[in-house]
Amino acid sequence: MFLLHYILPFLIFYFYRNRLMLWGLLIGNLIDLDHIYYRLIGKVGWFESACEHFGENCSIGFYPLHNLWVALIALALGLFLLFNNNKMKFIGWIGLGVSLNLLLDFI
């Protein structure tokens, strides 16, 4: 499931050939840096899962950047795709990338 975080942006890029979109979607994956932070402070072991039971996904609500507020902010940033300015669209693609990342973590 983790590979889908990187496969989906490249699949979308294959159909649209827009580099701005690709980089925005890939930068949206930086939200997973809180996974590394929790491993650095020792809250989660380096080769362990954050979940108690194998196969259970508990990213949403456990890590600090995986919550409802961040999801709502990312969806709001995704509205910048409606603007014609390239800088604003890039921010929109980052918001969509974060939303996609949170959706895949929820699944």
Coordinates of C-alpha atoms in Angstrom, one line a residue:
M1 CA 0.0 0.0 0.0
F2 CA 2.9 2.4 0.7
L3 CA 4.0 2.2 -2.9
L4 CA 0.7 3.6 -4.1
H5 CA 1.8 6.9 -2.6
Y6 CA 4.3 7.2 -5.4
I7 CA 2.7 5.0 -8.1
L8 CA -0.5 7.1 -8.3
P9 CA 1.3 10.4 -9.0
F10 CA 3.3 8.8 -11.8
L11 CA 0.2 7.2 -13.3
I12 CA -1.6 10.6 -13.3
F13 CA 1.6 12.1 -14.9
Y14 CA 1.5 9.4 -17.6
F15 CA -1.9 10.6 -18.8
Y16 CA -1.5 14.4 -18.4
R17 CA 2.3 15.0 -18.9
N18 CA 2.3 18.0 -16.5
R19 CA 5.5 18.3 -14.5
L20 CA 4.1 20.9 -12.2
M21 CA 1.3 18.5 -11.2
L22 CA 3.7 15.6 -10.7
W23 CA 6.0 17.6 -8.4
G24 CA 3.0 19.0 -6.4
L25 CA 1.6 15.5 -5.9
L26 CA 5.0 14.1 -4.9
I27 CA 5.7 17.0 -2.5
G28 CA 2.4 16.2 -0.8
N29 CA 4.0 13.0 0.4
L30 CA 6.2 15.0 2.7
I31 CA 3.4 14.9 5.2
D32 CA 4.8 11.4 6.1
L33 CA 7.8 13.0 7.7
D34 CA 6.0 12.8 11.0
H35 CA 6.4 9.0 10.8
I36 CA 10.2 9.5 10.9
Y37 CA 9.9 12.0 13.7
Y38 CA 8.0 9.5 15.9
R39 CA 10.7 7.0 15.2
L40 CA 13.4 9.4 16.1
I41 CA 11.9 10.3 19.5
G42 CA 11.3 6.6 20.2
K43 CA 7.5 6.6 20.3
V44 CA 7.5 3.9 17.5
G45 CA 10.3 1.5 16.8
W46 CA 12.2 1.7 13.6
F47 CA 11.1 -1.7 12.3
E48 CA 7.8 -1.8 14.0
S49 CA 4.3 -0.7 13.1
A50 CA 2.5 1.9 15.0
C51 CA -0.5 -0.4 15.3
E52 CA -0.8 -3.1 17.9
H53 CA -2.2 -5.7 15.5
F54 CA -0.6 -6.7 12.3
G55 CA -2.4 -5.5 9.2
E56 CA -4.3 -2.8 11.1
N57 CA -3.8 0.8 9.8
C58 CA -3.7 3.5 12.5
S59 CA -1.9 6.4 10.8
I60 CA -5.0 8.6 11.0
G61 CA -5.3 10.1 14.4
F62 CA -2.0 8.7 15.7
Y63 CA 0.6 10.8 13.9
P64 CA 0.4 14.6 14.5
L65 CA -0.1 15.6 10.8
H66 CA -2.6 12.8 10.1
N67 CA -5.8 14.4 11.5
L68 CA -9.0 16.0 10.4
W69 CA -7.7 19.6 10.5
V70 CA -4.8 18.8 8.2
A71 CA -7.2 17.0 5.8
L72 CA -9.5 20.0 5.7
I73 CA -6.7 22.4 5.1
A74 CA -5.4 20.2 2.3
L75 CA -8.8 20.1 0.7
A76 CA -9.0 23.9 0.9
L77 CA -5.6 24.2 -0.7
G78 CA -6.8 21.9 -3.5
L79 CA -9.2 24.7 -4.4
F80 CA -6.3 26.7 -5.7
L81 CA -6.4 24.5 -8.8
L82 CA -9.2 26.7 -10.0
F83 CA -6.9 29.7 -10.4
N84 CA -5.0 30.3 -13.7
N85 CA -1.7 31.3 -12.0
N86 CA 0.9 28.5 -12.1
K87 CA 2.1 29.3 -8.5
M88 CA -1.4 28.9 -7.2
K89 CA -2.0 25.7 -9.1
F90 CA 1.2 24.3 -7.7
I91 CA -0.1 24.9 -4.2
G92 CA -3.3 23.3 -5.2
W93 CA -1.5 20.2 -6.5
I94 CA 0.4 20.0 -3.1
G95 CA -3.0 20.2 -1.3
L96 CA -4.4 17.4 -3.6
G97 CA -1.2 15.3 -3.0
V98 CA -1.6 15.7 0.8
S99 CA -5.3 14.7 0.5
L100 CA -4.4 11.7 -1.7
N101 CA -1.8 10.7 0.9
L102 CA -4.3 10.9 3.8
L103 CA -6.9 9.0 1.8
L104 CA -4.4 6.2 1.1
D105 CA -3.4 6.1 4.7
F106 CA -7.0 5.9 5.7
I107 CA -7.5 2.9 3.4

